[in-house]
Short mmCIF file of C-alpha atoms in Angstrom, two decimals:
data_model
loop_
_atom_site.label_atom_id
_atom_site.label_comp_id
_atom_site.label_asym_id
_atom_site.label_seq_id
_atom_site.Cartn_x
_atom_site.Cartn_y
_atom_site.Cartn_z
CA UNK A 1 37.71 -6.55 31.78
CA UNK A 2 38.03 -10.30 32.23
CA UNK A 3 34.84 -10.82 30.22
CA UNK A 4 36.20 -8.61 27.44
CA UNK A 5 39.46 -10.57 27.30
CA UNK A 6 37.54 -13.84 27.18
CA UNK A 7 35.41 -12.52 24.34
CA UNK A 8 38.57 -11.58 22.41
CA UNK A 9 39.98 -15.07 22.92
CA UNK A 10 36.81 -16.75 21.70
CA UNK A 11 36.60 -14.38 18.72
CA UNK A 12 40.21 -15.28 17.84
CA UNK A 13 39.32 -18.97 17.95
CA UNK A 14 36.39 -18.35 15.60
CA UNK A 15 38.62 -16.40 13.19
CA UNK A 16 41.15 -19.24 13.03
CA UNK A 17 38.35 -21.75 12.45
CA UNK A 18 36.99 -19.69 9.55
CA UNK A 19 40.47 -19.25 8.05
CA UNK A 20 41.02 -23.01 8.17
CA UNK A 21 37.74 -24.14 6.60
CA UNK A 22 36.45 -21.37 4.31
CA UNK A 23 36.39 -22.48 0.64
CA UNK A 24 38.63 -20.67 -1.83
CA UNK A 25 35.73 -20.11 -4.25
CA UNK A 26 32.99 -17.64 -3.44
CA UNK A 27 30.37 -19.85 -5.12
CA UNK A 28 31.29 -22.76 -2.81
CA UNK A 29 30.70 -20.88 0.45
CA UNK A 30 27.57 -22.11 2.25
CA UNK A 31 26.50 -23.30 5.70
CA UNK A 32 27.75 -26.84 5.13
CA UNK A 33 31.25 -25.46 4.48
CA UNK A 34 31.59 -24.81 8.21
CA UNK A 35 29.98 -28.02 9.55
CA UNK A 36 33.36 -29.74 9.88
CA UNK A 37 36.07 -30.51 12.40
CA UNK A 38 39.37 -29.23 10.98
CA UNK A 39 42.33 -31.38 11.94
CA UNK A 40 44.57 -28.33 11.66
CA UNK A 41 42.69 -26.58 14.48
CA UNK A 42 43.28 -29.48 16.85
CA UNK A 43 46.98 -29.68 15.95
CA UNK A 44 47.46 -25.91 16.27
CA UNK A 45 45.82 -26.06 19.68
CA UNK A 46 48.19 -28.77 20.89
CA UNK A 47 51.24 -26.95 19.50
CA UNK A 48 50.22 -23.67 21.15
CA UNK A 49 50.47 -25.37 24.51
CA UNK A 50 54.22 -25.83 24.04
CA UNK A 51 56.06 -23.59 26.52
CA UNK A 52 59.05 -21.25 26.19
CA UNK A 53 61.05 -20.45 23.08
CA UNK A 54 59.91 -23.59 21.31
CA UNK A 55 56.29 -22.54 21.75
CA UNK A 56 57.07 -19.02 20.50
CA UNK A 57 58.88 -20.36 17.42
CA UNK A 58 56.01 -22.72 16.64
CA UNK A 59 53.58 -19.83 16.99
CA UNK A 60 55.52 -17.73 14.45
CA UNK A 61 55.67 -20.61 11.98
CA UNK A 62 51.94 -21.23 12.40
CA UNK A 63 51.25 -17.50 11.95
CA UNK A 64 53.18 -17.40 8.67
CA UNK A 65 51.44 -20.53 7.34
CA UNK A 66 48.05 -19.21 8.39
CA UNK A 67 48.75 -15.86 6.72
CA UNK A 68 49.90 -17.56 3.51
CA UNK A 69 46.74 -19.66 3.49
CA UNK A 70 44.54 -16.59 3.96
CA UNK A 71 46.34 -14.69 1.18
CA UNK A 72 46.08 -17.66 -1.20
CA UNK A 73 42.39 -18.10 -0.36
CA UNK A 74 41.64 -14.45 -1.20
CA UNK A 75 43.73 -14.66 -4.37
CA UNK A 76 41.95 -17.88 -5.38
CA UNK A 77 38.57 -16.22 -4.93
CA UNK A 78 39.61 -13.49 -7.35
CA UNK A 79 41.16 -15.75 -10.01
CA UNK A 80 38.33 -18.29 -9.85
CA UNK A 81 35.85 -15.49 -10.40
CA UNK A 82 37.71 -14.26 -13.50
CA UNK A 83 39.75 -17.15 -14.89
CA UNK A 84 37.95 -20.20 -13.38
CA UNK A 85 41.16 -21.49 -11.82
CA UNK A 86 43.14 -21.07 -8.59
CA UNK A 87 45.91 -18.52 -8.15
CA UNK A 88 49.40 -19.63 -9.14
CA UNK A 89 52.09 -17.23 -7.88
CA UNK A 90 54.64 -18.48 -10.42
CA UNK A 91 52.70 -17.35 -13.47
CA UNK A 92 50.27 -14.86 -11.95
CA UNK A 93 52.95 -12.67 -10.45
CA UNK A 94 53.00 -10.63 -13.66
CA UNK A 95 49.54 -9.32 -12.71
CA UNK A 96 51.22 -7.30 -9.97
CA UNK A 97 53.74 -5.95 -12.48
CA UNK A 98 50.95 -5.04 -14.91
CA UNK A 99 49.04 -3.42 -12.09
CA UNK A 100 52.06 -1.34 -11.16
CA UNK A 101 52.52 -0.25 -14.78
CA UNK A 102 48.85 0.74 -14.95
CA UNK A 103 49.09 2.73 -11.72
CA UNK A 104 52.34 4.32 -12.88
CA UNK A 105 50.58 5.60 -15.99
CA UNK A 106 47.46 6.83 -14.17
CA UNK A 107 48.56 8.21 -10.80
CA UNK A 108 52.31 8.57 -11.34
CA UNK A 109 55.42 6.76 -10.10
CA UNK A 110 55.16 8.13 -6.55
CA UNK A 111 51.53 7.03 -6.20
CA UNK A 112 52.29 3.58 -7.63
CA UNK A 113 55.20 3.10 -5.20
CA UNK A 114 52.99 4.25 -2.32
CA UNK A 115 50.39 1.61 -3.19
CA UNK A 116 53.13 -1.04 -3.52
CA UNK A 117 54.38 -0.17 -0.03
CA UNK A 118 50.81 -0.28 1.24
CA UNK A 119 50.36 -3.79 -0.19
CA UNK A 120 53.54 -4.96 1.52
CA UNK A 121 52.26 -3.41 4.73
CA UNK A 122 48.96 -5.28 4.37
CA UNK A 123 50.83 -8.59 3.95
CA UNK A 124 52.90 -7.85 7.06
CA UNK A 125 49.73 -6.87 8.89
CA UNK A 126 48.12 -10.22 7.99
CA UNK A 127 51.14 -12.11 9.39
CA UNK A 128 51.18 -10.03 12.59
CA UNK A 129 47.40 -10.38 12.84
CA UNK A 130 47.69 -14.16 12.58
CA UNK A 131 50.38 -14.12 15.28
CA UNK A 132 48.16 -12.03 17.54
CA UNK A 133 45.13 -14.26 16.95
CA UNK A 134 47.17 -17.36 17.78
CA UNK A 135 48.34 -15.64 20.95
CA UNK A 136 44.74 -15.00 22.02
CA UNK A 137 43.85 -18.63 21.37
CA UNK A 138 46.84 -19.72 23.43
CA UNK A 139 45.60 -17.59 26.33
CA UNK A 140 42.21 -19.26 26.03
CA UNK A 141 43.76 -22.73 26.07
CA UNK A 142 46.05 -21.96 29.00
CA UNK A 143 43.13 -20.60 31.02
CA UNK A 144 41.32 -23.94 30.73
CA UNK A 145 43.09 -26.66 32.72
CA UNK A 146 41.58 -29.50 30.75
CA UNK A 147 42.34 -28.02 27.31
CA UNK A 148 45.11 -30.55 26.57
CA UNK A 149 42.76 -33.42 27.40
CA UNK A 150 39.97 -31.93 25.32
CA UNK A 151 42.30 -31.47 22.35
CA UNK A 152 43.64 -35.03 22.69
CA UNK A 153 40.09 -36.38 22.76
CA UNK A 154 39.29 -34.23 19.75
CA UNK A 155 42.26 -35.68 17.87
CA UNK A 156 41.13 -39.24 18.60
CA UNK A 157 37.58 -38.37 17.60
CA UNK A 158 38.81 -36.82 14.34
CA UNK A 159 40.84 -39.94 13.50
CA UNK A 160 37.83 -42.18 14.13
CA UNK A 161 35.60 -40.00 11.94
CA UNK A 162 38.26 -39.97 9.21
CA UNK A 163 38.55 -43.76 9.09
CA UNK A 164 34.79 -44.25 8.92
CA UNK A 165 34.66 -41.80 6.01
CA UNK A 166 32.73 -39.06 7.78
CA UNK A 167 32.51 -35.71 5.94
CA UNK A 168 32.98 -33.96 9.28
CA UNK A 169 36.68 -34.92 9.38
CA UNK A 170 38.28 -32.16 7.32
CA UNK A 171 41.81 -31.11 6.33
CA UNK A 172 40.81 -28.21 4.07
CA UNK A 173 43.67 -25.90 4.99
CA UNK A 174 46.31 -28.58 4.50
CA UNK A 175 44.75 -29.65 1.22
CA UNK A 176 44.63 -26.02 0.07
CA UNK A 177 48.32 -25.34 0.74
CA UNK A 178 49.26 -28.78 -0.57
CA UNK A 179 47.41 -28.15 -3.83
CA UNK A 180 49.20 -24.82 -4.31
CA UNK A 181 52.56 -26.44 -3.62
CA UNK A 182 51.78 -29.20 -6.10
CA UNK A 183 50.69 -26.63 -8.71
CA UNK A 184 53.92 -24.68 -8.35
CA UNK A 185 56.05 -27.82 -8.65
CA UNK A 186 53.99 -28.89 -11.66
CA UNK A 187 54.55 -25.46 -13.21
CA UNK A 188 58.31 -25.83 -12.86
CA UNK A 189 58.16 -29.29 -14.48
CA UNK A 190 55.89 -27.97 -17.24
CA UNK A 191 58.35 -25.23 -18.09
CA UNK A 192 61.15 -27.75 -18.53
CA UNK A 193 58.90 -29.71 -20.89
CA UNK A 194 57.88 -26.58 -22.81
CA UNK A 195 61.46 -25.41 -23.26
CA UNK A 196 62.24 -28.85 -24.68
CA UNK A 197 59.38 -28.37 -27.16
CA UNK A 198 60.78 -25.00 -28.19
CA UNK A 199 64.22 -26.49 -28.74
CA UNK A 200 62.94 -29.19 -31.08
CA UNK A 201 63.62 -28.74 -34.77
CA UNK A 202 60.77 -30.96 -35.98
CA UNK A 203 58.28 -28.11 -36.58
CA UNK A 204 56.35 -29.16 -39.74
CA UNK A 205 56.37 -25.59 -41.12
CA UNK A 206 58.37 -25.52 -44.33
CA UNK A 207 59.73 -22.72 -46.50
CA UNK A 208 59.14 -23.13 -50.24
CA UNK A 209 57.15 -21.50 -53.01
CA UNK A 210 54.15 -23.78 -52.46
CA UNK A 211 53.50 -22.69 -48.86
CA UNK A 212 50.11 -20.90 -48.72
CA UNK A 213 49.99 -21.01 -52.51
CA UNK A 214 46.18 -21.27 -52.58
CA UNK A 215 45.99 -17.88 -50.86
CA UNK A 216 48.39 -16.16 -53.24
CA UNK A 217 47.44 -12.48 -53.87
CA UNK A 218 44.64 -12.60 -51.30
CA UNK A 219 44.31 -10.37 -48.28
CA UNK A 220 43.98 -12.57 -45.20
CA UNK A 221 42.40 -11.12 -42.06
CA UNK A 222 42.62 -13.09 -38.80
CA UNK A 223 40.15 -11.32 -36.52
CA UNK A 224 40.05 -12.12 -32.80
CA UNK A 225 36.82 -11.11 -31.08
CA UNK A 226 37.20 -10.38 -27.38
CA UNK A 227 35.28 -12.80 -25.10
CA UNK A 228 33.44 -14.41 -28.03
CA UNK A 229 32.90 -17.84 -26.49
CA UNK A 230 30.68 -20.83 -27.08
CA UNK A 231 28.41 -19.65 -24.28
CA UNK A 232 26.74 -17.22 -26.73
CA UNK A 233 25.48 -20.25 -28.69
CA UNK A 234 24.64 -22.59 -25.79
CA UNK A 235 23.54 -20.39 -22.90
CA UNK A 236 19.73 -19.90 -23.01
CA UNK A 237 20.23 -16.30 -21.94
CA UNK A 238 22.28 -15.50 -25.07
CA UNK A 239 21.44 -18.10 -27.71
CA UNK A 240 17.92 -16.80 -28.61
CA UNK A 241 19.57 -13.53 -29.66
CA UNK A 242 22.96 -14.59 -31.05
CA UNK A 243 21.90 -17.63 -33.07
CA UNK A 244 19.29 -15.71 -35.15
CA UNK A 245 21.84 -12.92 -35.68
CA UNK A 246 24.42 -15.41 -37.00
CA UNK A 247 21.82 -17.16 -39.17
CA UNK A 248 20.73 -13.83 -40.66
CA UNK A 249 24.37 -12.89 -41.22
CA UNK A 250 24.92 -16.17 -43.09
CA UNK A 251 22.08 -15.34 -45.45
CA UNK A 252 23.27 -11.77 -46.02
CA UNK A 253 26.83 -12.91 -46.72
CA UNK A 254 25.55 -15.57 -49.12
CA UNK A 255 23.63 -12.91 -51.03
CA UNK A 256 26.94 -11.07 -51.48
CA UNK A 257 28.58 -14.23 -52.78
CA UNK A 258 30.44 -15.20 -49.61
CA UNK A 259 30.60 -18.77 -48.32
CA UNK A 260 31.11 -19.43 -44.61
CA UNK A 261 32.33 -22.47 -42.69
CA UNK A 262 32.29 -22.63 -38.88
CA UNK A 263 33.67 -24.81 -36.12
CA UNK A 264 35.09 -24.56 -32.62
CA UNK A 265 38.48 -24.15 -30.99
CA UNK A 266 39.38 -24.81 -27.37
CA UNK A 267 41.13 -21.77 -25.96
CA UNK A 268 44.02 -22.07 -23.50
CA UNK A 269 42.57 -19.29 -21.36
CA UNK A 270 39.24 -18.14 -19.97
CA UNK A 271 37.87 -14.82 -18.82
CA UNK A 272 40.95 -12.84 -19.86
CA UNK A 273 44.64 -13.02 -20.79
CA UNK A 274 43.81 -12.77 -24.49
CA UNK A 275 47.50 -12.73 -25.44
CA UNK A 276 47.73 -16.40 -24.44
CA UNK A 277 45.13 -17.21 -27.11
CA UNK A 278 46.94 -15.10 -29.71
CA UNK A 279 50.23 -16.79 -28.87
CA UNK A 280 48.65 -20.26 -29.04
CA UNK A 281 46.89 -19.71 -32.37
CA UNK A 282 49.83 -18.02 -34.07
CA UNK A 283 52.64 -20.27 -32.77
CA UNK A 284 50.95 -23.65 -32.88
CA UNK A 285 52.01 -24.36 -29.28
CA UNK A 286 49.77 -24.56 -26.21
CA UNK A 287 50.33 -21.31 -24.27
CA UNK A 288 48.19 -21.45 -21.14
CA UNK A 289 50.25 -19.40 -18.70
CA UNK A 290 52.47 -16.35 -18.61
CA UNK A 291 55.70 -18.28 -18.14
CA UNK A 292 55.09 -20.25 -21.33
CA UNK A 293 54.20 -17.03 -23.11
CA UNK A 294 57.38 -15.30 -21.97
CA UNK A 295 59.46 -18.29 -23.09
CA UNK A 296 57.71 -18.29 -26.46
CA UNK A 297 58.47 -14.59 -26.94
CA UNK A 298 62.20 -15.34 -26.56
CA UNK A 299 62.14 -18.29 -28.97
CA UNK A 300 62.52 -18.60 -32.72
CA UNK A 301 59.32 -20.60 -33.18
CA UNK A 302 57.85 -19.33 -36.49
CA UNK A 303 54.40 -17.79 -36.09
CA UNK A 304 51.69 -17.96 -38.72
CA UNK A 305 52.44 -14.27 -39.30
CA UNK A 306 56.09 -15.05 -40.10
CA UNK A 307 55.08 -17.86 -42.44
CA UNK A 308 52.90 -15.41 -44.38
CA UNK A 309 55.67 -12.83 -44.37
CA UNK A 310 58.21 -15.31 -45.73
CA UNK A 311 55.73 -16.26 -48.47
CA UNK A 312 55.43 -12.66 -49.68
CA UNK A 313 52.70 -11.03 -47.61
CA UNK A 314 52.91 -7.73 -45.78
CA UNK A 315 52.06 -8.62 -42.18
CA UNK A 316 50.44 -6.12 -39.83
CA UNK A 317 49.01 -6.19 -36.34
CA UNK A 318 45.97 -4.14 -35.38
CA UNK A 319 46.02 -3.93 -31.58
CA UNK A 320 43.87 -1.06 -30.32
CA UNK A 321 44.25 -2.22 -26.71
CA UNK A 322 48.02 -1.72 -26.74
CA UNK A 323 48.70 1.56 -24.93
CA UNK A 324 52.31 1.00 -23.80
CA UNK A 325 55.49 -0.39 -25.32
CA UNK A 326 54.90 -3.88 -26.68
CA UNK A 327 58.27 -5.59 -27.20
CA UNK A 328 56.47 -8.93 -27.65
CA UNK A 329 55.35 -7.66 -31.05
CA UNK A 330 58.88 -8.29 -32.34
CA UNK A 331 58.42 -12.01 -31.88
CA UNK A 332 55.42 -12.26 -34.18
CA UNK A 333 57.23 -10.75 -37.16
CA UNK A 334 54.90 -7.92 -38.17
CA UNK A 335 55.94 -5.38 -40.77
CA UNK A 336 53.88 -2.80 -38.89
CA UNK A 337 51.92 -2.58 -35.64
CA UNK A 338 48.90 -0.31 -35.25
CA UNK A 339 48.21 0.47 -31.60
CA UNK A 340 46.11 2.89 -29.60
CA UNK A 341 48.53 5.76 -30.23
CA UNK A 342 49.38 5.52 -33.93
CA UNK A 343 46.01 4.60 -35.39
CA UNK A 344 44.60 8.09 -35.81
CA UNK A 345 41.67 7.74 -33.41
CA UNK A 346 40.71 11.19 -32.15
CA UNK A 347 37.48 10.21 -30.44
CA UNK A 348 36.77 9.51 -26.79
CA UNK A 349 37.39 6.03 -25.36
CA UNK A 350 34.51 3.74 -24.40
CA UNK A 351 35.74 3.33 -20.81
CA UNK A 352 38.54 0.69 -21.01
CA UNK A 353 37.92 0.21 -24.74
CA UNK A 354 40.19 2.68 -26.52
CA UNK A 355 38.14 2.78 -29.74
CA UNK A 356 35.04 1.04 -31.15
CA UNK A 357 35.44 -1.95 -33.44
CA UNK A 358 34.00 -0.11 -36.42
CA UNK A 359 36.76 2.47 -36.25
CA UNK A 360 39.37 -0.30 -35.89
CA UNK A 361 38.25 -2.01 -39.10
CA UNK A 362 37.67 1.24 -40.99
CA UNK A 363 41.11 2.63 -40.10
CA UNK A 364 42.80 -0.65 -40.99
CA UNK A 365 41.04 -0.74 -44.34
CA UNK A 366 41.94 2.88 -45.15
CA UNK A 367 45.60 2.44 -44.23
CA UNK A 368 46.22 -0.98 -45.74
CA UNK A 369 43.70 -2.40 -48.20
CA UNK A 370 42.47 0.83 -49.79
CA UNK A 371 46.08 1.78 -50.50
CA UNK A 372 46.50 -1.34 -52.64
CA UNK A 373 44.27 0.06 -55.37
CA UNK A 374 46.77 2.83 -56.09
CA UNK A 375 49.72 0.47 -56.39
CA UNK A 376 50.83 -0.99 -59.71
CA UNK A 377 52.15 -4.09 -57.92
CA UNK A 378 50.03 -4.43 -54.77
CA UNK A 379 51.40 -6.60 -51.96
CA UNK A 380 48.82 -8.82 -50.28
CA UNK A 381 48.24 -8.16 -46.58
CA UNK A 382 47.98 -10.63 -43.74
CA UNK A 383 46.53 -8.86 -40.72
CA UNK A 384 46.05 -10.05 -37.15
CA UNK A 385 43.27 -7.86 -35.77
CA UNK A 386 42.00 -7.67 -32.20
CA UNK A 387 38.48 -6.30 -31.76
CA UNK A 388 37.95 -5.10 -28.19
CA UNK A 389 34.46 -3.56 -27.98
CA UNK A 390 33.24 -6.76 -26.31
CA UNK A 391 35.74 -6.37 -23.47
CA UNK A 392 34.40 -5.70 -19.97
CA UNK A 393 32.87 -3.50 -18.61
CA UNK A 394 30.59 -3.61 -21.71
CA UNK A 395 29.36 -0.08 -21.35
CA UNK A 396 28.65 2.00 -23.30
CA UNK A 397 27.78 -0.21 -26.28
CA UNK A 398 28.82 1.32 -29.63
CA UNK A 399 26.34 1.55 -32.49
CA UNK A 400 27.07 1.01 -36.18
CA UNK A 401 27.10 4.12 -38.36
CA UNK A 402 27.68 4.76 -42.05
CA UNK A 403 31.21 3.60 -42.85
CA UNK A 404 31.84 6.76 -44.88
CA UNK A 405 31.17 8.86 -41.77
CA UNK A 406 33.74 7.16 -39.50
CA UNK A 407 36.54 9.64 -40.23
CA UNK A 408 38.92 10.21 -37.32
CA UNK A 409 36.47 8.72 -34.83
CA UNK A 410 35.20 11.94 -33.25
CA UNK A 411 31.79 11.01 -34.63
CA UNK A 412 31.65 8.38 -31.88
CA UNK A 413 32.04 10.89 -29.03
CA UNK A 414 28.33 11.08 -28.25
CA UNK A 415 28.16 7.28 -28.09
CA UNK A 416 31.23 7.13 -25.84
CA UNK A 417 29.56 9.47 -23.33
CA UNK A 418 26.21 7.66 -23.34
CA UNK A 419 24.86 4.76 -21.32
CA UNK A 420 25.21 3.83 -17.67
CA UNK A 421 28.50 3.85 -15.84
CA UNK A 422 30.35 0.58 -15.15
CA UNK A 423 29.47 0.97 -11.46
CA UNK A 424 25.78 1.01 -12.34
CA UNK A 425 26.01 -1.91 -14.78
CA UNK A 426 27.99 -4.10 -12.40
CA UNK A 427 25.51 -3.84 -9.55
CA UNK A 428 23.65 -6.94 -10.73
CA UNK A 429 24.61 -10.06 -12.65
CA UNK A 430 21.62 -9.92 -15.01
CA UNK A 431 22.64 -6.47 -16.22
CA UNK A 432 26.26 -7.56 -16.70
CA UNK A 433 25.14 -10.44 -18.90
CA UNK A 434 22.80 -8.23 -20.91
CA UNK A 435 25.59 -5.75 -21.64
CA UNK A 436 27.95 -8.58 -22.59
CA UNK A 437 25.43 -9.98 -25.04
CA UNK A 438 24.83 -6.56 -26.61
CA UNK A 439 28.59 -6.05 -26.99
CA UNK A 440 29.00 -9.40 -28.76
CA UNK A 441 26.09 -8.57 -31.06
CA UNK A 442 27.77 -5.28 -31.94
CA UNK A 443 31.10 -6.98 -32.69
CA UNK A 444 29.50 -9.61 -34.95
CA UNK A 445 27.34 -7.06 -36.75
CA UNK A 446 30.40 -4.86 -37.31
CA UNK A 447 32.43 -7.68 -38.84
CA UNK A 448 29.55 -8.72 -41.10
CA UNK A 449 28.94 -5.13 -42.18
CA UNK A 450 32.63 -4.61 -42.92
CA UNK A 451 32.87 -7.75 -45.05
CA UNK A 452 29.71 -6.93 -46.96
CA UNK A 453 30.82 -3.34 -47.59
CA UNK A 454 34.49 -3.90 -48.37
CA UNK A 455 34.91 -7.59 -49.06
CA UNK A 456 35.92 -8.74 -52.54
CA UNK A 457 37.17 -11.83 -54.32
CA UNK A 458 40.63 -11.34 -52.84
CA UNK A 459 39.56 -11.13 -49.20
CA UNK A 460 39.69 -14.11 -46.83
CA UNK A 461 38.52 -13.57 -43.27
CA UNK A 462 39.07 -15.89 -40.32
CA UNK A 463 37.00 -14.80 -37.30
CA UNK A 464 37.52 -16.46 -33.92
CA UNK A 465 36.93 -15.81 -30.27
CA UNK A 466 39.93 -15.47 -27.99
CA UNK A 467 38.29 -17.05 -24.95
CA UNK A 468 35.05 -17.57 -23.07
CA UNK A 469 33.95 -14.67 -20.84
CA UNK A 470 34.39 -14.86 -17.08
CA UNK A 471 32.26 -17.26 -14.99
CA UNK A 472 30.10 -14.35 -13.82
CA UNK A 473 28.86 -14.20 -17.43
CA UNK A 474 28.79 -17.87 -18.42
CA UNK A 475 27.31 -18.96 -15.09
CA UNK A 476 29.65 -21.96 -15.02
CA UNK A 477 30.86 -22.61 -11.47
CA UNK A 478 31.71 -26.32 -11.66
CA UNK A 479 35.05 -28.07 -11.52
CA UNK A 480 37.70 -26.11 -13.40
CA UNK A 481 38.54 -29.21 -15.45
CA UNK A 482 35.00 -29.33 -16.85
CA UNK A 483 34.46 -25.61 -17.49
CA UNK A 484 33.89 -25.10 -21.21
CA UNK A 485 36.67 -23.13 -22.92
CA UNK A 486 35.48 -23.48 -26.53
CA UNK A 487 35.20 -20.51 -28.88
CA UNK A 488 33.55 -20.28 -32.33
CA UNK A 489 35.64 -19.86 -35.47
CA UNK A 490 34.42 -18.84 -38.93
CA UNK A 491 36.08 -18.85 -42.36
CA UNK A 492 34.58 -16.33 -44.82
CA UNK A 493 35.55 -16.18 -48.51
CA UNK A 494 34.14 -15.89 -52.03
CA UNK A 495 36.66 -18.38 -53.40
CA UNK A 496 35.05 -21.80 -53.79
CA UNK A 497 38.50 -23.35 -54.22
CA UNK A 498 39.34 -22.35 -50.66
CA UNK A 499 36.08 -23.80 -49.37
CA UNK A 500 36.92 -27.05 -51.16
CA UNK A 501 40.40 -26.99 -49.64
CA UNK A 502 38.95 -27.14 -46.13
CA UNK A 503 36.17 -29.63 -46.85
CA UNK A 504 38.06 -32.26 -44.84
CA UNK A 505 37.80 -30.01 -41.78
CA UNK A 506 34.08 -30.88 -41.73
CA UNK A 507 33.15 -27.44 -40.43
CA UNK A 508 29.48 -26.49 -40.55
CA UNK A 509 28.09 -24.40 -43.40
CA UNK A 510 27.15 -20.87 -42.34
CA UNK A 511 27.94 -18.80 -39.27
CA UNK A 512 26.24 -21.16 -36.79
CA UNK A 513 28.46 -24.17 -36.04
CA UNK A 514 26.54 -27.36 -35.38
CA UNK A 515 26.55 -28.74 -31.85
CA UNK A 516 28.71 -31.64 -33.09
CA UNK A 517 31.01 -29.48 -35.22
CA UNK A 518 34.71 -30.34 -34.84
CA UNK A 519 36.46 -28.92 -31.78
CA UNK A 520 40.21 -28.41 -32.20
CA UNK A 521 42.68 -27.34 -29.55
CA UNK A 522 43.57 -23.79 -30.56
CA UNK A 523 47.23 -24.70 -31.02
CA UNK A 524 46.29 -26.95 -33.97
CA UNK A 525 44.98 -24.01 -36.01
CA UNK A 526 48.34 -22.83 -37.37
CA UNK A 527 49.42 -26.17 -38.85
CA UNK A 528 45.97 -27.09 -40.17
CA UNK A 529 45.64 -23.68 -41.82
CA UNK A 530 49.05 -23.89 -43.49
CA UNK A 531 48.46 -27.48 -44.60
CA UNK A 532 45.04 -26.75 -46.13
CA UNK A 533 46.15 -23.75 -48.18
CA UNK A 534 49.57 -24.99 -49.34
CA UNK A 535 50.37 -27.14 -52.34
CA UNK A 536 52.33 -30.38 -51.89
CA UNK A 537 56.11 -30.16 -51.92
CA UNK A 538 57.80 -31.03 -55.18
#
């Protein structure tokens, strides 16, 4: 029995050591991560030797801090893997709300509440577990008469190693919690700054008859392609397939009389949260977190959509991923919103993807642009369209069919039931990347086919990625400040006057942007677009 208790005490000490030194990124975990002397372990050991109520209070405080550190480490691992950044509870808390809404719609309110209670129980269990582990370590220390001396010597040794610059002297746990505290304080300060930006009245957008005059009577399509990032042009795993596809598309579009110019934008997000990219591009403000986005939605900042609407365009949103109420749509100023429920799709979903991109474009065209031909005084359309076939899990991959056969989408049912399951695809990284590349190819081929089949002299298409895919796809695991967030952007039109109007942008000719093509922050797109296609004020 004594041997068993001793084993439990030693195991508890090992658990605390791991909790104090384990990196918060899965890619950073290796043997050298644990070849350190954590200062926090020495200090915790000394504090656990305090007797009585003071010792018990210190133990509870240490348990809470240890539990918070463990929870943040696990959360960081998840957000680094998807968004290439650490977890921030101030603007990532909405993920829990979204998760609850998803569960509410799939397993019902009772099931969602049960899972919420279970999560709270897990958090409590982590705190109690930390308290228990600290208690076992205290028993170990008390059972060794010289433990106080050993810990004091360890503290002196740690200080000496620290001052000589030894990598063995570590404060990983403190630095981890300190970084999160700093991030939260910085978020609060950032929100004050952002609200000041929203309150300013110096927005360069103007309202007169010359705004967007060069686009008068043209249908303008702003098409966001899910996860279409620069990695498809630079990564040797994707580039040999995507670059030839884009080059071939350039030639085919040119044969149909279309000119193309391409560049890059830097997205405010990575791996997901596409709405931050939409908000940034349409508002002209940098929206890189949910708090900024929520503040934007409650502001009167004019979006590019509203500018078009004020200038005489019918503005529509095509959002096939929207499956619930979307009050944020009111901010953008659309005349109509097409979502997953009112778009006429009667086919089966492609896992998370509610409908294939070809149906999205075909249904939009039938409901908006085709209707113009029967009108004596057609109103030009400005559409913000989100294509989602390149969203994870990238299985099954849709295939292009004859546009005349699209109908209500039931023709895609066989495709939707084909291919491997997400569980099979996500067993290995190489397969994930292959499916991602195939999905991007499909999205690009669909856009090109749509333009070549339905494009005319009055169509202007702006195609851009919303963000880079997750690090598991790009393979980038470096410092979050150096991770590439660029996305391609393409302008497609038959009007040479419009091409001349953007000559000063110095974008590359064709669908393949040059390596040194201009890279704009995505929030600059709105103002540059309006400036290029508007006539000077009188």
